[in-house]
């Protein structure tokens, strides 16, 4: 038998043996929710975060518009325009990373407050409340799973 013949058999055997092994019961996972925009507003760095986000949206939006204008020409774009699009894309990527790093640094206290709150109250998963609600990912959540107020309290020095 060659390797191509043995591979499917090995996969089926592994799955079969995996179903035979006893599985330990795990404790239920506690899932909590945080209203991230509300926490960002309460953060002492909220003005700086908004400033960086606005600047990033403006600068990156302008670069993206330039790139899309060149891409819209399709095959009619000159070699110089294609090179310019490549350079603009590289610039966009670098600037996006820089802005992302700046924002992540400003959001670090929020991440720490969320982590501390989750650990203190035994939550294993924390989700953004607004995203979970608007995406229909979560249809119902017990109000006691909303950790927003506690996270905000943990943000205050």
PDB file of C-alpha atoms in Angstrom:
ATOM      1  CA  UNK A   1       0.000   0.000   0.000  1.00  0.00           C
ATOM      2  CA  UNK A   2       1.244   3.440  -0.761  1.00  0.00           C
ATOM      3  CA  UNK A   3       0.937   6.589   1.353  1.00  0.00           C
ATOM      4  CA  UNK A   4      -2.080   7.920  -0.580  1.00  0.00           C
ATOM      5  CA  UNK A   5      -4.027   4.765   0.219  1.00  0.00           C
ATOM      6  CA  UNK A   6      -3.096   4.738   3.904  1.00  0.00           C
ATOM      7  CA  UNK A   7      -3.920   8.405   4.619  1.00  0.00           C
ATOM      8  CA  UNK A   8      -7.751   8.085   4.444  1.00  0.00           C
ATOM      9  CA  UNK A   9      -7.638   4.878   6.463  1.00  0.00           C
ATOM     10  CA  UNK A  10      -5.512   6.558   9.130  1.00  0.00           C
ATOM     11  CA  UNK A  11      -7.902   9.501   9.372  1.00  0.00           C
ATOM     12  CA  UNK A  12     -10.945   7.249   9.721  1.00  0.00           C
ATOM     13  CA  UNK A  13      -9.167   5.110  12.313  1.00  0.00           C
ATOM     14  CA  UNK A  14      -8.129   8.167  14.341  1.00  0.00           C
ATOM     15  CA  UNK A  15     -11.679   9.505  14.324  1.00  0.00           C
ATOM     16  CA  UNK A  16     -13.046   6.107  15.261  1.00  0.00           C
ATOM     17  CA  UNK A  17     -10.669   5.648  18.184  1.00  0.00           C
ATOM     18  CA  UNK A  18     -11.312   9.224  19.297  1.00  0.00           C
ATOM     19  CA  UNK A  19     -14.996   8.478  19.721  1.00  0.00           C
ATOM     20  CA  UNK A  20     -14.254   5.438  21.870  1.00  0.00           C
ATOM     21  CA  UNK A  21     -12.127   7.191  24.455  1.00  0.00           C
ATOM     22  CA  UNK A  22     -13.990   8.429  27.504  1.00  0.00           C
ATOM     23  CA  UNK A  23     -14.265  12.185  27.711  1.00  0.00           C
ATOM     24  CA  UNK A  24     -13.961  13.997  30.990  1.00  0.00           C
ATOM     25  CA  UNK A  25     -16.848  16.247  31.750  1.00  0.00           C
ATOM     26  CA  UNK A  26     -15.810  19.853  31.801  1.00  0.00           C
ATOM     27  CA  UNK A  27     -17.226  22.595  33.914  1.00  0.00           C
ATOM     28  CA  UNK A  28     -19.557  24.972  32.086  1.00  0.00           C
ATOM     29  CA  UNK A  29     -17.885  28.043  30.637  1.00  0.00           C
ATOM     30  CA  UNK A  30     -19.010  31.431  31.934  1.00  0.00           C
ATOM     31  CA  UNK A  31     -19.494  33.984  29.169  1.00  0.00           C
ATOM     32  CA  UNK A  32     -19.664  37.681  29.922  1.00  0.00           C
ATOM     33  CA  UNK A  33     -20.355  40.802  27.923  1.00  0.00           C
ATOM     34  CA  UNK A  34     -18.855  44.271  27.898  1.00  0.00           C
ATOM     35  CA  UNK A  35     -20.207  47.352  26.136  1.00  0.00           C
ATOM     36  CA  UNK A  36     -16.865  48.311  24.582  1.00  0.00           C
ATOM     37  CA  UNK A  37     -17.869  51.777  23.264  1.00  0.00           C
ATOM     38  CA  UNK A  38     -19.121  52.696  26.753  1.00  0.00           C
ATOM     39  CA  UNK A  39     -15.872  51.478  28.329  1.00  0.00           C
ATOM     40  CA  UNK A  40     -13.807  53.419  25.782  1.00  0.00           C
ATOM     41  CA  UNK A  41     -15.779  56.590  26.637  1.00  0.00           C
ATOM     42  CA  UNK A  42     -15.047  56.054  30.332  1.00  0.00           C
ATOM     43  CA  UNK A  43     -11.357  55.458  29.676  1.00  0.00           C
ATOM     44  CA  UNK A  44      -9.071  58.398  30.527  1.00  0.00           C
ATOM     45  CA  UNK A  45      -7.430  57.878  27.093  1.00  0.00           C
ATOM     46  CA  UNK A  46     -10.746  58.180  25.209  1.00  0.00           C
ATOM     47  CA  UNK A  47      -9.855  61.512  23.590  1.00  0.00           C
ATOM     48  CA  UNK A  48      -6.492  60.185  22.422  1.00  0.00           C
ATOM     49  CA  UNK A  49      -8.134  57.023  21.052  1.00  0.00           C
ATOM     50  CA  UNK A  50     -10.718  59.057  19.127  1.00  0.00           C
ATOM     51  CA  UNK A  51      -8.020  61.385  17.781  1.00  0.00           C
ATOM     52  CA  UNK A  52      -5.872  58.515  16.516  1.00  0.00           C
ATOM     53  CA  UNK A  53      -8.886  56.720  15.007  1.00  0.00           C
ATOM     54  CA  UNK A  54     -10.040  59.884  13.210  1.00  0.00           C
ATOM     55  CA  UNK A  55      -6.562  60.596  11.892  1.00  0.00           C
ATOM     56  CA  UNK A  56      -6.188  56.974  10.757  1.00  0.00           C
ATOM     57  CA  UNK A  57      -9.575  56.974   9.006  1.00  0.00           C
ATOM     58  CA  UNK A  58      -8.751  60.209   7.182  1.00  0.00           C
ATOM     59  CA  UNK A  59      -5.246  59.271   6.083  1.00  0.00           C
ATOM     60  CA  UNK A  60      -5.940  55.635   5.263  1.00  0.00           C
ATOM     61  CA  UNK A  61      -9.183  56.543   3.507  1.00  0.00           C
ATOM     62  CA  UNK A  62      -7.333  58.959   1.213  1.00  0.00           C
ATOM     63  CA  UNK A  63      -4.739  56.315   0.351  1.00  0.00           C
ATOM     64  CA  UNK A  64      -7.452  53.737  -0.268  1.00  0.00           C
ATOM     65  CA  UNK A  65      -9.286  56.135  -2.593  1.00  0.00           C
ATOM     66  CA  UNK A  66      -6.116  56.659  -4.626  1.00  0.00           C
ATOM     67  CA  UNK A  67      -5.506  52.919  -4.870  1.00  0.00           C
ATOM     68  CA  UNK A  68      -9.092  52.219  -5.940  1.00  0.00           C
ATOM     69  CA  UNK A  69      -8.923  54.944  -8.600  1.00  0.00           C
ATOM     70  CA  UNK A  70      -5.903  53.257 -10.170  1.00  0.00           C
ATOM     71  CA  UNK A  71      -7.432  49.785  -9.827  1.00  0.00           C
ATOM     72  CA  UNK A  72     -10.617  51.027 -11.510  1.00  0.00           C
ATOM     73  CA  UNK A  73      -8.600  51.631 -14.674  1.00  0.00           C
ATOM     74  CA  UNK A  74      -7.914  47.891 -14.807  1.00  0.00           C
ATOM     75  CA  UNK A  75      -5.829  46.897 -17.801  1.00  0.00           C
ATOM     76  CA  UNK A  76      -5.854  50.525 -18.978  1.00  0.00           C
ATOM     77  CA  UNK A  77      -3.573  51.591 -16.101  1.00  0.00           C
ATOM     78  CA  UNK A  78      -0.059  52.488 -17.171  1.00  0.00           C
ATOM     79  CA  UNK A  79       2.989  50.749 -15.761  1.00  0.00           C
ATOM     80  CA  UNK A  80       3.761  53.889 -13.727  1.00  0.00           C
ATOM     81  CA  UNK A  81       0.239  53.881 -12.283  1.00  0.00           C
ATOM     82  CA  UNK A  82       0.504  50.201 -11.402  1.00  0.00           C
ATOM     83  CA  UNK A  83       3.827  50.891  -9.661  1.00  0.00           C
ATOM     84  CA  UNK A  84       2.244  53.835  -7.853  1.00  0.00           C
ATOM     85  CA  UNK A  85      -0.627  51.589  -6.726  1.00  0.00           C
ATOM     86  CA  UNK A  86       1.894  49.073  -5.396  1.00  0.00           C
ATOM     87  CA  UNK A  87       3.727  51.803  -3.482  1.00  0.00           C
ATOM     88  CA  UNK A  88       0.477  53.238  -2.156  1.00  0.00           C
ATOM     89  CA  UNK A  89      -0.598  49.779  -1.002  1.00  0.00           C
ATOM     90  CA  UNK A  90       2.692  49.303   0.838  1.00  0.00           C
ATOM     91  CA  UNK A  91       2.312  52.738   2.425  1.00  0.00           C
ATOM     92  CA  UNK A  92      -1.285  51.961   3.407  1.00  0.00           C
ATOM     93  CA  UNK A  93      -0.246  48.677   5.005  1.00  0.00           C
ATOM     94  CA  UNK A  94       2.609  50.277   6.956  1.00  0.00           C
ATOM     95  CA  UNK A  95       0.501  53.207   8.143  1.00  0.00           C
ATOM     96  CA  UNK A  96      -2.384  50.919   9.094  1.00  0.00           C
ATOM     97  CA  UNK A  97      -0.006  48.834  11.209  1.00  0.00           C
ATOM     98  CA  UNK A  98       1.382  51.966  12.848  1.00  0.00           C
ATOM     99  CA  UNK A  99      -2.101  53.284  13.679  1.00  0.00           C
ATOM    100  CA  UNK A 100      -3.158  49.855  14.905  1.00  0.00           C
ATOM    101  CA  UNK A 101      -0.131  49.719  17.216  1.00  0.00           C
ATOM    102  CA  UNK A 102      -0.926  53.204  18.559  1.00  0.00           C
ATOM    103  CA  UNK A 103      -4.554  52.318  19.215  1.00  0.00           C
ATOM    104  CA  UNK A 104      -3.651  48.981  20.824  1.00  0.00           C
ATOM    105  CA  UNK A 105      -1.263  50.786  23.170  1.00  0.00           C
ATOM    106  CA  UNK A 106      -4.044  53.190  24.161  1.00  0.00           C
ATOM    107  CA  UNK A 107      -6.494  50.301  24.616  1.00  0.00           C
ATOM    108  CA  UNK A 108      -4.098  48.287  26.820  1.00  0.00           C
ATOM    109  CA  UNK A 109      -5.637  49.567  30.088  1.00  0.00           C
ATOM    110  CA  UNK A 110      -9.076  48.471  28.864  1.00  0.00           C
ATOM    111  CA  UNK A 111      -7.762  45.028  27.947  1.00  0.00           C
ATOM    112  CA  UNK A 112      -6.174  44.754  31.396  1.00  0.00           C
ATOM    113  CA  UNK A 113      -9.396  45.828  33.147  1.00  0.00           C
ATOM    114  CA  UNK A 114     -11.463  43.323  31.133  1.00  0.00           C
ATOM    115  CA  UNK A 115      -8.973  40.521  31.862  1.00  0.00           C
ATOM    116  CA  UNK A 116      -8.838  41.347  35.576  1.00  0.00           C
ATOM    117  CA  UNK A 117     -12.617  41.510  35.843  1.00  0.00           C
ATOM    118  CA  UNK A 118     -13.084  38.237  33.966  1.00  0.00           C
ATOM    119  CA  UNK A 119     -10.503  36.441  36.092  1.00  0.00           C
ATOM    120  CA  UNK A 120     -11.899  37.809  39.373  1.00  0.00           C
ATOM    121  CA  UNK A 121     -15.442  36.735  38.528  1.00  0.00           C
ATOM    122  CA  UNK A 122     -14.604  33.406  36.875  1.00  0.00           C
ATOM    123  CA  UNK A 123     -15.547  34.283  33.301  1.00  0.00           C
ATOM    124  CA  UNK A 124     -13.703  32.367  30.594  1.00  0.00           C
ATOM    125  CA  UNK A 125     -15.033  34.314  27.595  1.00  0.00           C
ATOM    126  CA  UNK A 126     -15.848  38.025  27.294  1.00  0.00           C
ATOM    127  CA  UNK A 127     -17.651  39.297  24.197  1.00  0.00           C
ATOM    128  CA  UNK A 128     -18.355  42.791  22.906  1.00  0.00           C
ATOM    129  CA  UNK A 129     -22.008  43.285  23.826  1.00  0.00           C
ATOM    130  CA  UNK A 130     -22.905  45.509  20.878  1.00  0.00           C
ATOM    131  CA  UNK A 131     -21.299  43.219  18.287  1.00  0.00           C
ATOM    132  CA  UNK A 132     -22.918  40.137  19.814  1.00  0.00           C
ATOM    133  CA  UNK A 133     -26.326  41.845  19.715  1.00  0.00           C
ATOM    134  CA  UNK A 134     -26.129  43.414  16.242  1.00  0.00           C
ATOM    135  CA  UNK A 135     -24.716  40.300  14.609  1.00  0.00           C
ATOM    136  CA  UNK A 136     -27.441  38.109  16.150  1.00  0.00           C
ATOM    137  CA  UNK A 137     -24.651  35.985  17.580  1.00  0.00           C
ATOM    138  CA  UNK A 138     -26.364  36.235  20.949  1.00  0.00           C
ATOM    139  CA  UNK A 139     -30.134  36.395  21.139  1.00  0.00           C
ATOM    140  CA  UNK A 140     -30.444  36.541  24.922  1.00  0.00           C
ATOM    141  CA  UNK A 141     -28.003  37.075  27.756  1.00  0.00           C
ATOM    142  CA  UNK A 142     -28.780  37.260  31.443  1.00  0.00           C
ATOM    143  CA  UNK A 143     -28.205  40.854  32.620  1.00  0.00           C
ATOM    144  CA  UNK A 144     -25.849  39.540  35.311  1.00  0.00           C
ATOM    145  CA  UNK A 145     -23.354  38.655  32.558  1.00  0.00           C
ATOM    146  CA  UNK A 146     -22.890  42.347  31.654  1.00  0.00           C
ATOM    147  CA  UNK A 147     -19.559  43.328  33.171  1.00  0.00           C
ATOM    148  CA  UNK A 148     -19.418  46.866  31.749  1.00  0.00           C
ATOM    149  CA  UNK A 149     -19.848  48.706  35.073  1.00  0.00           C
ATOM    150  CA  UNK A 150     -17.251  46.551  36.825  1.00  0.00           C
ATOM    151  CA  UNK A 151     -14.746  46.996  33.986  1.00  0.00           C
ATOM    152  CA  UNK A 152     -15.258  50.780  34.106  1.00  0.00           C
ATOM    153  CA  UNK A 153     -14.738  50.721  37.874  1.00  0.00           C
ATOM    154  CA  UNK A 154     -11.513  48.725  37.361  1.00  0.00           C
ATOM    155  CA  UNK A 155     -10.322  51.323  34.821  1.00  0.00           C
ATOM    156  CA  UNK A 156     -10.404  54.135  37.349  1.00  0.00           C
ATOM    157  CA  UNK A 157      -7.069  54.627  39.123  1.00  0.00           C
TER     158      UNK A 157
END
